[in-house]
Amino acid sequence: MSAPKKGDLSAAEKELLGVIAAGNAQEASRLLGSKDVRVNCLDEYGMTPLMHAAYKGKADICKLLLQHGADVNCNEHEHGYTALMFAGLSGKTDIAWMMLDAGAETDVVNSVGRTAAQMAAFVGQHDCVTVINNFFSRKRLDYYTKPQGLEKEPKLPSKLAGPLHKVIMSTNLNPVKLVMLVKENPLLADAEALEKCGKVMELICEKCVKQQDMNEVLAVKMHYIGCVLHKCGSFLRERQDKLDGLIRSLLKGRESDGFPVFQEKFIRECIRKFPYCDATLLQQLVRSIAPVEIGNEPTALSVLSQAITGQVGFMEVEFCTTCGEKGAEKRCSICKMVIYCNQECQKLHWFTHKKICKTLQEEREKREAESAKHVEAQAREAEEKKALEDVTSSTENLSLDQSEAGNM
Ligand SMILES: [Zn+2]
Ligand SMILES: [Zn+2]
């Protein structure tokens, strides 16, 4: 098939655009399987199906189109809009993330010189701005794997770029998860390697602050990850129990309610150590966190996560008590009050959870008993009411009967 021309759509392609607008993923899937549909076809404005789906906020169809080879960087639109720009305009953070993950360029500008982040900001879609600004391509990291200027050696050994990029791209900022990511890669779980990575994080942070289009979100994220990496490095150097010891410290709950005090203090300390005091985002974070007593909501982690990843739309999802991954669904079988990704996460947490598991269980049972009582009481009340109604209606019938009888 020849390269798509603007407005040159087959009947099936026109149907596909209609199906996308209606959000019918099943039909879209069927049409994409047809040989009359080119996944990168262009409508009269130069919009691809992916641009349409991104603009309409249809995440499942975007995913489907990408699986079918949709070009995320297609730039045939009459005003130079890309799929990422449309995602930003729609305000759907999950779609913006999907486009970035599929390799969408962030510095492309439209016909009036605006980037996707600037367009999203212009229409007030700040969560999308956050997601876009939060993204850090592998290419930008690889810059540090090449010697610059008079350097004989690069700042980052190239074998570390992959594992470090994986940590950087984590949307879960729970320090336990980040330490787990370090731990699972033997190249990274090494004091010297971590020191190098930590320094590169500082450099990227500085660059984000000093570049013309300052990116505070990324600066804070890079600084935070740098702090976690430094912490891992110092544990590897000084402690016998290595990173497991760090994970335990981060998870250890206080006696009264199991609140992880060390974790809270560690995150607050990371934020306090951010080297650019004038940054608006830093001031915002400090204002939200400083007045909160340790142990109360919101936690420093939740404030930081929301500021950096903009994840507010994921409230309905269950998060792992240990590592903060979303979509966890294994409940503690005793208290049923905490939830984990898997047995490994549960095992890591048990040394501290076991101290409050029983209390949580009792609290839950008490609550359940109370609500059962409440339901019972309601049922009884309804029954009594019904009985009363039956009596009244039968007396009404009776009086009616009597009057009828009187008429006879
Ligand atoms: Zn977990
Ligand atoms: Zn439990």
XYZ file of C-alpha atoms and ligand atoms in Angstrom, residues 320 323 341 345, ligand 1:
5
model
C 0.842 -2.624 48.069
C 6.319 -1.311 47.966
C 1.607 -7.550 45.411
C 6.145 -8.253 49.625
Zn 4.596 -4.905 46.710
